[in-house]
PDB file of C-alpha atoms and ligand atoms in Angstrom:
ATOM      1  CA  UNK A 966      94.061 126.762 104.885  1.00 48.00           C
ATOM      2  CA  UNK A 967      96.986 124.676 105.774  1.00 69.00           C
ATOM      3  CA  UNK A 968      98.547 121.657 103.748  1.00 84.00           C
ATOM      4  CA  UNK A 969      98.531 120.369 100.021  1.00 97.00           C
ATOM      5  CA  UNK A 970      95.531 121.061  98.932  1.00 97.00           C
ATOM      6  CA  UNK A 971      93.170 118.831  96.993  1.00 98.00           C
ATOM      7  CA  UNK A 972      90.293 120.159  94.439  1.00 98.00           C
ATOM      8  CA  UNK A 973      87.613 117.864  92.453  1.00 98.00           C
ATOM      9  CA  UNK A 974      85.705 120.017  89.318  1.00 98.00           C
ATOM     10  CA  UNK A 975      82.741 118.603  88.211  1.00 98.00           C
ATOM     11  CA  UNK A 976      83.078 118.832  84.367  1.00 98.00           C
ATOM     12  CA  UNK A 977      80.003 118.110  81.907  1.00 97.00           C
ATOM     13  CA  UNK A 978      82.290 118.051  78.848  1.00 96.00           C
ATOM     14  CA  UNK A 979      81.059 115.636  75.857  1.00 93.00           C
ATOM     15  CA  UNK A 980      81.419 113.168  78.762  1.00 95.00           C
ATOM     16  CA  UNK A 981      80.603 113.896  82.207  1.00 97.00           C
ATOM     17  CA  UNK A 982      83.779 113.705  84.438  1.00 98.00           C
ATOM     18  CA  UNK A 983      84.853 114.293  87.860  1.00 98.00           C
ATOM     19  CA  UNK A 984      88.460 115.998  87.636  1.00 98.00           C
ATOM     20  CA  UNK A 985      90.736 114.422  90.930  1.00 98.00           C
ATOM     21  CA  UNK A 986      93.853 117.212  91.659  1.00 98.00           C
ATOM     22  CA  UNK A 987      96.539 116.901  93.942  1.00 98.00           C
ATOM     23  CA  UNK A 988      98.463 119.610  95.213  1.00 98.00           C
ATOM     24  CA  UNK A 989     102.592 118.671  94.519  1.00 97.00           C
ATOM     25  CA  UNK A 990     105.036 120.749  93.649  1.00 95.00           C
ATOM     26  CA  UNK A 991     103.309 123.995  92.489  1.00 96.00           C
ATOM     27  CA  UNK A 992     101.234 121.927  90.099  1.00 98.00           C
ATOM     28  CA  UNK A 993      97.831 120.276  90.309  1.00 98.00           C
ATOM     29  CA  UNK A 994      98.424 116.639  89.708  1.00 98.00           C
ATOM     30  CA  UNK A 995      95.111 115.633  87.851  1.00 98.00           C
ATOM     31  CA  UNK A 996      92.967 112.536  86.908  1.00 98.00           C
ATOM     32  CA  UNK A 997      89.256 112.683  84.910  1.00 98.00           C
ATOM     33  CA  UNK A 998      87.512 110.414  86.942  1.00 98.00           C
ATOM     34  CA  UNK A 999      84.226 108.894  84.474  1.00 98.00           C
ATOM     35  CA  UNK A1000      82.372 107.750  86.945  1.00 98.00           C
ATOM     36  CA  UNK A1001      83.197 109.781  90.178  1.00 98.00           C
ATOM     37  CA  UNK A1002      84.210 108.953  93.566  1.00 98.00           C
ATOM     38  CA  UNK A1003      82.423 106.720  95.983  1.00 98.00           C
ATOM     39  CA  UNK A1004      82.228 106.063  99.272  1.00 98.00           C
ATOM     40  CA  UNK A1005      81.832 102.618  98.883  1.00 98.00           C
ATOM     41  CA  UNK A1006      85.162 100.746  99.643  1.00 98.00           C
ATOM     42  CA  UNK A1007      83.948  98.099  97.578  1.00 98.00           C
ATOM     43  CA  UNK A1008      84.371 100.384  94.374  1.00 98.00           C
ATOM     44  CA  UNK A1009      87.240 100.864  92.224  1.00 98.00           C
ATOM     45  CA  UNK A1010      87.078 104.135  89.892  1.00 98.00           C
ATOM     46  CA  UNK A1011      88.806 104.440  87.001  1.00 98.00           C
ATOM     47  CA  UNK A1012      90.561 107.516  86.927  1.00 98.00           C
ATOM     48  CA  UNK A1013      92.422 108.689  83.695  1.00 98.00           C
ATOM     49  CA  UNK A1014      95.793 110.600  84.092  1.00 98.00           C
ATOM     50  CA  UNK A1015      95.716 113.869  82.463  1.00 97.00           C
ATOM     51  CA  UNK A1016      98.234 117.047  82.227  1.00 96.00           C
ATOM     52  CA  UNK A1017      99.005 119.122  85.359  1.00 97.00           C
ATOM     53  CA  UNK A1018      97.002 121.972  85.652  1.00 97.00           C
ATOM     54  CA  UNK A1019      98.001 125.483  87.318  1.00 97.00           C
ATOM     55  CA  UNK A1020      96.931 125.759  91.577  1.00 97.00           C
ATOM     56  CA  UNK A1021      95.351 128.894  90.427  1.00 96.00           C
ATOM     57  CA  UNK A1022      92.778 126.663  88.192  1.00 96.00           C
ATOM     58  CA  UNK A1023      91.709 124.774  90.977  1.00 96.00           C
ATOM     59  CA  UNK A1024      89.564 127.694  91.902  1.00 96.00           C
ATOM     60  CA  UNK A1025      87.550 127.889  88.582  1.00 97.00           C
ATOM     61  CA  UNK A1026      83.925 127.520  87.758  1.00 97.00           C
ATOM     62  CA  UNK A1027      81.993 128.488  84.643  1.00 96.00           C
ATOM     63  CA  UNK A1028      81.375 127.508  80.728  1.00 95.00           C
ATOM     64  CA  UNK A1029      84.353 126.606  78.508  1.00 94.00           C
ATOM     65  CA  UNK A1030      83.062 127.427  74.988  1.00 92.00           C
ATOM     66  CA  UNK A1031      82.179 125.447  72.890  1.00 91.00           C
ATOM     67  CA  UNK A1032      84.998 124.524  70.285  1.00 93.00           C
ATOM     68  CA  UNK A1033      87.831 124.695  72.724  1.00 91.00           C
ATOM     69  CA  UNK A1034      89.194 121.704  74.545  1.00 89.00           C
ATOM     70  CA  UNK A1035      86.851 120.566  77.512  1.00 91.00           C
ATOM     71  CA  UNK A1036      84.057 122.558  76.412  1.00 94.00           C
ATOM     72  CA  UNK A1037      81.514 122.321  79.085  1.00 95.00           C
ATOM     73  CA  UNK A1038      80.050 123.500  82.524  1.00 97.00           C
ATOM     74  CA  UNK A1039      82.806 123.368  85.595  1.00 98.00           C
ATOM     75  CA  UNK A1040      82.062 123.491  88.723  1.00 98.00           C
ATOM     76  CA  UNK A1041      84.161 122.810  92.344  1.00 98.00           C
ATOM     77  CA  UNK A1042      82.509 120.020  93.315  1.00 98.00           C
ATOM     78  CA  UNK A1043      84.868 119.134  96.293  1.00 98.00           C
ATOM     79  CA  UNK A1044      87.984 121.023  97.740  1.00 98.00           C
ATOM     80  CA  UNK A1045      89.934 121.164 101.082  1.00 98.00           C
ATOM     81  CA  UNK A1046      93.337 119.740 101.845  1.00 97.00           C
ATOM     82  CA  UNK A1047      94.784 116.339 101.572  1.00 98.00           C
ATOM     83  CA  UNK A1048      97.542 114.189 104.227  1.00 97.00           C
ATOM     84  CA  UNK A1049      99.967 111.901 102.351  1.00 97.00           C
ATOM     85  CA  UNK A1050     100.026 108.635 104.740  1.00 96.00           C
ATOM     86  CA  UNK A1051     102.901 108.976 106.682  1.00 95.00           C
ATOM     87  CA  UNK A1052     102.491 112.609 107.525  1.00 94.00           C
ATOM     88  CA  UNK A1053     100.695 114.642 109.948  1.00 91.00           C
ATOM     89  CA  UNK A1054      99.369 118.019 110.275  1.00 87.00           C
ATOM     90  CA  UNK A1055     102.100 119.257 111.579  1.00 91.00           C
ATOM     91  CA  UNK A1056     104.577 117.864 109.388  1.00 93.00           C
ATOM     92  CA  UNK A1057     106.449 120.303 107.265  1.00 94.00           C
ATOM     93  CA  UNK A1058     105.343 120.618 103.959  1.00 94.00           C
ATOM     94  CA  UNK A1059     108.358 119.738 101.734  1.00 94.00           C
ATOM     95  CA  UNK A1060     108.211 116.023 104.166  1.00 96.00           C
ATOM     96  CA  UNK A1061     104.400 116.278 102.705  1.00 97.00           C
ATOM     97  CA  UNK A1062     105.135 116.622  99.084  1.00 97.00           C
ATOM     98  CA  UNK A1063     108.191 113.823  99.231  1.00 97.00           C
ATOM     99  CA  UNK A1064     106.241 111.156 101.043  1.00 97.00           C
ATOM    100  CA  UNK A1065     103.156 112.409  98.157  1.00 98.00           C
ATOM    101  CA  UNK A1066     105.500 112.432  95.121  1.00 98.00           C
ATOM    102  CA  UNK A1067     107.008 108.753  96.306  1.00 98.00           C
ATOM    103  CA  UNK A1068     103.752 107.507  96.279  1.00 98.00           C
ATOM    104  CA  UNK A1069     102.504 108.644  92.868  1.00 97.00           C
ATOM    105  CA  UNK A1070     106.237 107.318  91.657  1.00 97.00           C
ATOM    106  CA  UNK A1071     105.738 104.067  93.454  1.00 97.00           C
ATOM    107  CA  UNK A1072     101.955 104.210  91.577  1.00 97.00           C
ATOM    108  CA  UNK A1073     100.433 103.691  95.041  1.00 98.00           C
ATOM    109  CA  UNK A1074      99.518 106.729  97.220  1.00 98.00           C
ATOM    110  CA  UNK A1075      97.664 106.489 100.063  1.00 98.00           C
ATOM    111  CA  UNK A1076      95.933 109.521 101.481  1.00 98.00           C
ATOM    112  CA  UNK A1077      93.546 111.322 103.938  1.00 97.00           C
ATOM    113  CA  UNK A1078      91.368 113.921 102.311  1.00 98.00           C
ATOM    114  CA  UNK A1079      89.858 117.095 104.677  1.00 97.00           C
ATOM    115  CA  UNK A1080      86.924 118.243 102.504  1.00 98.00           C
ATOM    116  CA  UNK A1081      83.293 119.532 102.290  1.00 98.00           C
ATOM    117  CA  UNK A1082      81.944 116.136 101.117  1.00 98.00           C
ATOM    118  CA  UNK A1083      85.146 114.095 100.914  1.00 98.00           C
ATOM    119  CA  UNK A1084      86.892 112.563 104.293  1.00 98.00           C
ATOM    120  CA  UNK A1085      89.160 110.004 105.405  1.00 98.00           C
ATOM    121  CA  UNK A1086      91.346 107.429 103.776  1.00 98.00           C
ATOM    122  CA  UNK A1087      91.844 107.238  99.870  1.00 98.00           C
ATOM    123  CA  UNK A1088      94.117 105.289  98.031  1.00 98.00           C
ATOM    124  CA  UNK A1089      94.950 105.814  94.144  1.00 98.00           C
ATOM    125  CA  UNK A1090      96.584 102.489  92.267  1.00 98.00           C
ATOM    126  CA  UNK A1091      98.019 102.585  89.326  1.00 98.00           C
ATOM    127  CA  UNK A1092      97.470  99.656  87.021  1.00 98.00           C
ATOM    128  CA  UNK A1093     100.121  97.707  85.722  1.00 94.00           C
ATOM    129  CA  UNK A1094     100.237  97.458  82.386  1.00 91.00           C
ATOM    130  CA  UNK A1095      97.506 100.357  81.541  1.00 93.00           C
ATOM    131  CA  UNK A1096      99.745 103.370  80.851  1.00 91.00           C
ATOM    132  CA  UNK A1097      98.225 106.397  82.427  1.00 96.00           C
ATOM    133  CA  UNK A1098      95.649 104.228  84.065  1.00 98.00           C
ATOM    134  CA  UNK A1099      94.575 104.467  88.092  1.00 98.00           C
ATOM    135  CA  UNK A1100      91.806 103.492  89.796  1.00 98.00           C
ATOM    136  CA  UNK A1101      90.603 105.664  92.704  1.00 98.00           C
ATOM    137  CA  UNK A1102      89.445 103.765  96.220  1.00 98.00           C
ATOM    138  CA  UNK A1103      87.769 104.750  99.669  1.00 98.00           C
ATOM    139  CA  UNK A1104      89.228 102.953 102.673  1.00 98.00           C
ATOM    140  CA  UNK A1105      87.071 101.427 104.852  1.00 98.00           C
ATOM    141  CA  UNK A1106      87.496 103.571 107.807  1.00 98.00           C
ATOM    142  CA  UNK A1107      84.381 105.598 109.815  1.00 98.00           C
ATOM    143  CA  UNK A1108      83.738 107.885 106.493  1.00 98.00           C
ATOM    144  CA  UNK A1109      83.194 105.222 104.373  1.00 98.00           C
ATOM    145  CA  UNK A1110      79.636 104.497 103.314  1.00 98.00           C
ATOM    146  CA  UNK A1111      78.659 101.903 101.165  1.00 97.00           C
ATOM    147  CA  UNK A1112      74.700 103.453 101.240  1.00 96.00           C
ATOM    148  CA  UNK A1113      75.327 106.770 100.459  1.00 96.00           C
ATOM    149  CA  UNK A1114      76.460 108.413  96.872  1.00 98.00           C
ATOM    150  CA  UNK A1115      77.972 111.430  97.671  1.00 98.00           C
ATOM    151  CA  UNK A1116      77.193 112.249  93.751  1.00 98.00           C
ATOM    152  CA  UNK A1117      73.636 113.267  94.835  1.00 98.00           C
ATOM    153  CA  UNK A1118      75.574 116.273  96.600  1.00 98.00           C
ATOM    154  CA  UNK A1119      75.689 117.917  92.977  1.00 97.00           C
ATOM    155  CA  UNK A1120      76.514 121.741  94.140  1.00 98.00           C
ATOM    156  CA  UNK A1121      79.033 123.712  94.236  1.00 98.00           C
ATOM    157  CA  UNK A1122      81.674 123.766  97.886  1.00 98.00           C
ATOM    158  CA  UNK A1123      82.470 127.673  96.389  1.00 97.00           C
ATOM    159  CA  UNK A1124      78.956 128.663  95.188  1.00 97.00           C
ATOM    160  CA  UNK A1125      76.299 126.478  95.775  1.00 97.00           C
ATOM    161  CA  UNK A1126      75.984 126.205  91.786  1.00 97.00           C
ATOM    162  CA  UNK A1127      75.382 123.042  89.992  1.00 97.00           C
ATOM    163  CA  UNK A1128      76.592 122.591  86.341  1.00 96.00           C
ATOM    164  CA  UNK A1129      72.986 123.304  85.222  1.00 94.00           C
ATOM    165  CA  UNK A1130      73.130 126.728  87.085  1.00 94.00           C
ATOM    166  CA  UNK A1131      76.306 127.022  85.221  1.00 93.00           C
ATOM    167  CA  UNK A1132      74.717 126.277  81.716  1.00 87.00           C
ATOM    168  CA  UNK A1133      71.237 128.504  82.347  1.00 85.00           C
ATOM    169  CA  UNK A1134      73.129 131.166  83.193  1.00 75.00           C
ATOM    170  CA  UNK A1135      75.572 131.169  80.133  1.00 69.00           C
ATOM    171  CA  UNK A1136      72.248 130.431  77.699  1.00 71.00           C
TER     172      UNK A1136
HETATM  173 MN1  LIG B1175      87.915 117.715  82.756  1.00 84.46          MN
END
């Protein structure tokens, strides 16, 4: 697969999240997102900055015991690649990860997503004031879809898991 890529874990920690990564830099840029994304333009998520996590993470699924940080069922709940605005497919990578890191600088990226469930225009704000605070937004464009929540679409891109496959099978 070409491009930055872009990975969302569903994570039923003490509090269900949906962790947003971002391909920059050899790092996965991350946000816990409570609520999870919509495809309603309408809605603005909240989505938490947290620390960078390795690319190679982006690929796991399974129990964290309990007692260590996160403890919970993970699964990949959405993955493919992602197109800073401004780029194209065939722009060269390193233009891809300037016009992304900008962005996230500026605390306004806009983006294109290529995955299983998630398509088309995204934009992630940060809010002024709110240290470590962003909210996470579909553009209305032809994959948004103000009638639909993608959350329903609870399995696994990888494995066809959900998190309570995940948890029977650790029990
Ligand atoms: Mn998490």
């Amino acid at each position: 697969m070409k491009g930055l890529r872009f990975v969302i874990q569903k994570h039923a920690a003490r509090q269900l999240h949906y962790d947003f990564r971002l391909e920059l830099e050899g790092a996965l840029r991350s946000w816990a997102v409570p609520k999870g994304p919509s495809l309603d333009p309408r809605h603005k998520r909240l989505a938490i900055e947290v620390e960078d996590h390795s690319l190679s993470y982006g690929d796991f699924e399974g129990l964290i015991a309990e007692g260590e940080y996160g403890a919970g069922e993970v699964i990949v709940w959405d993955a493919g690649t992602y197109l800073p605005d401004g780029a194209e497919e065939g722009t060269r990578r390193r233009e891809q990860e300037r016009l992304a890191a900008a962005g996230l600088a500026a605390g306004r990226i806009t983006f294109r997503l290529f995955g299983h469930k998630l398509q088309g225009g995204w934009t992630l704000l940060r809010l002024p004031n709110r240290p470590g605070q962003w909210l996470l937004m579909k553009q209305a464009d032809s994959y948004a879809d103000a009638r639909r929540n993608i959350l329903l679409e609870d399995r696994s891109v990888l494995t066809g898991r959900t998190v309570e496959n995940v948890r029977k099978r650790a029990e």
